[in-house]
Amino acid sequence: MPSVREVLFDLMRDLQMTTIFGNIGSTEEPMLKDFPKDFRYILSLHESVAVALADAYAQASGKVVHVNLHTAAGSGNAMGSIETAWYNRTPMIITAGQQTREMLLLEPLLTNKNPLLQAAPWVKWSYEPARAEDVPAAFMRAYATAVQAPAGPVYLSLPMDDMDKECSRYPAKRKIERRLSAGEDILAAVADALANAKSPLLVFGGAVDQSDGWDGAIALAEKTRCEVWAAPFEGRPGFPETHPQYRGALLPAIEPICKQFEGHDLVLVIGAPVFRYYPYAAGEYLPAGTRLIQITDSAEECARAPVGDSYLADPGRACALLATLVPQSDRQALKPMAPPEVPETRDIITPDFVFHTLARLRPEDSIITHESLSNASSLKKHLPTKFSRSFFSLFSGVLGYGLPAAVGVALAEKDSGGKRKVISLQGDGATQYVIQAFWNAAKEHANILFIILKNREYSILKSYGEYLDASDVPALDITGIDTVMLARGYGCEGSTVSKPEDLEAAIKLGLSHIGPYVLQVEVDPTSLPLLGKDGPKKQKEA
Ligand SMILES: Cc1ncc(C[n+]2csc(CCOP(=O)(O)OP(=O)(O)O)c2C)c(N)n1
Ligand SMILES: [Mg+2]
């Protein structure tokens, strides 16, 4: 009779899950012994790297990923990235070893005391099989849970003595439809509202792109000829930021969003929560006379919206259907936004100047990953996303995503036979949370240009301090870090640039390098107003 391990690996093979990301310990070795030749294990040196790398791989490829962690210890280390995978809606099965059932009662070393609770808020399901022979079927159920809309991580705790036990039952391999439908019976009412609105406004979230809605969203926007905005804090765009109707990302706060909606009788939000706000800026959610409609495939997102009417449907399918139901508007076509100003020449490099220069030099089809918080709006202005699946960031606010995400995206690109360059734009602070990802970049010979914006501080926290009226906060300066030297230690090449006149040549060199290259750019540390120059300046005045 086959062992639990043999049946489990057969099932993973059947589900086309032959790549395992992770970081292991002794409690996982019984599962991984005699590792089949057609599988690969992508080792990371820290669990948060493994989860974030796999997350980005799933985002870029659309595949379901398997991450293998070391009992409670490894799972604990991975929590920040698991939270990000939850908000990124990533289909991810996490398996973690557990102490042998023989000793569990006496709580030996490496016991996961409560595997069902450890990751609980950020996984869709946690389970430890009641019997060894249930392990493969539990994996099948984990798969079915993880892929359904909204996709997300699930957690399986697997006792180490289960693997060599006999397993008589091969779980049925089941096809699980990953997306909801979007029917005319429900959405005709939304189409009517759009057709009858005087001045509608569309807001698209990243779930539109996750559900293959990119082209449908464009078709819908062009039918309605209205302004299109991105929902705040989205990990990936749902609509091309180069489109003439695109107007930018909504500010992530209550009062400014309300202002942005003024003059519109209908706001249709597709594939995003309503909304992810931070900081707090008191105000009304909507102007008087504005109706909000949300289309989401997440019942939870539906429930937590403070205003508006919600429809549960697949965002991508909804866009495509609405584009057929809505009549062509005869509104005047909108003019595209003015291009960003060319940054003025200064004796110090500014983030604006980095993005402006990169925009001139980067291949049009390059993919950007981003974790550089204080200058995100400038980045978006200079480097708007033109194509589906070509910009990835984090939707959670948990730092430690960007570096491994770049590697995960580059790996997905390589696996699909693509040759697109990945450009990773990183704050110097964010980079330090998951520095070990440079090792994966070197090992995979990943085709990435990392640009580290070295301002020697947590710049955005200085802006928050200003907004919150919290002066003299300690611990916001991070001087004395040389990221290029750290990256070299992990096997990546790189250099530092500090003069504006040297930047172009440095970026060209980095872009032409085959494999990972780390360009550290010393930039102006001026912190900017948190909600932009026109937004509220202080929380208490908001
Ligand atoms: C895991 C985690 N720890 C701490 C924070 C709080 N935090 C938010 S932004 C930030 C600083 C980011 O600094 P850097 O990457 O250098 O970007 P900059 O603001 O300087 O552009 C910190 C520490 C966080 N979001 N996540
Ligand atoms: Mg910084």
PDB file of C-alpha atoms and ligand atoms in Angstrom, residues 374 427-430 453-460 478, ligand 2:
ATOM      1  CA  SER A 374       6.986  58.082   0.494  1.00  0.00           C
ATOM      2  CA  GLY A 427      12.738  52.198  -0.118  1.00  0.00           C
ATOM      3  CA  ASP A 428      15.962  51.760   1.826  1.00  0.00           C
ATOM      4  CA  GLY A 429      13.927  50.937   4.940  1.00  0.00           C
ATOM      5  CA  ALA A 430      11.538  48.437   3.337  1.00  0.00           C
ATOM      6  CA  LEU A 453      16.076  54.819  -3.005  1.00  0.00           C
ATOM      7  CA  LYS A 454      18.432  55.638  -0.193  1.00  0.00           C
ATOM      8  CA  ASN A 455      17.095  58.595   1.769  1.00  0.00           C
ATOM      9  CA  ARG A 456      18.493  57.257   5.053  1.00  0.00           C
ATOM     10  CA  GLU A 457      15.145  57.493   6.789  1.00  0.00           C
ATOM     11  CA  TYR A 458      11.618  56.231   7.172  1.00  0.00           C
ATOM     12  CA  SER A 459      10.457  59.230   5.206  1.00  0.00           C
ATOM     13  CA  ILE A 460       6.764  58.414   5.103  1.00  0.00           C
ATOM     14  CA  ILE A 478      18.340  54.704   9.370  1.00  0.00           C
TER      15      ILE A 478
HETATM   16 MG    MG B   2      13.692  55.505   3.261  1.00  0.00          MG
END
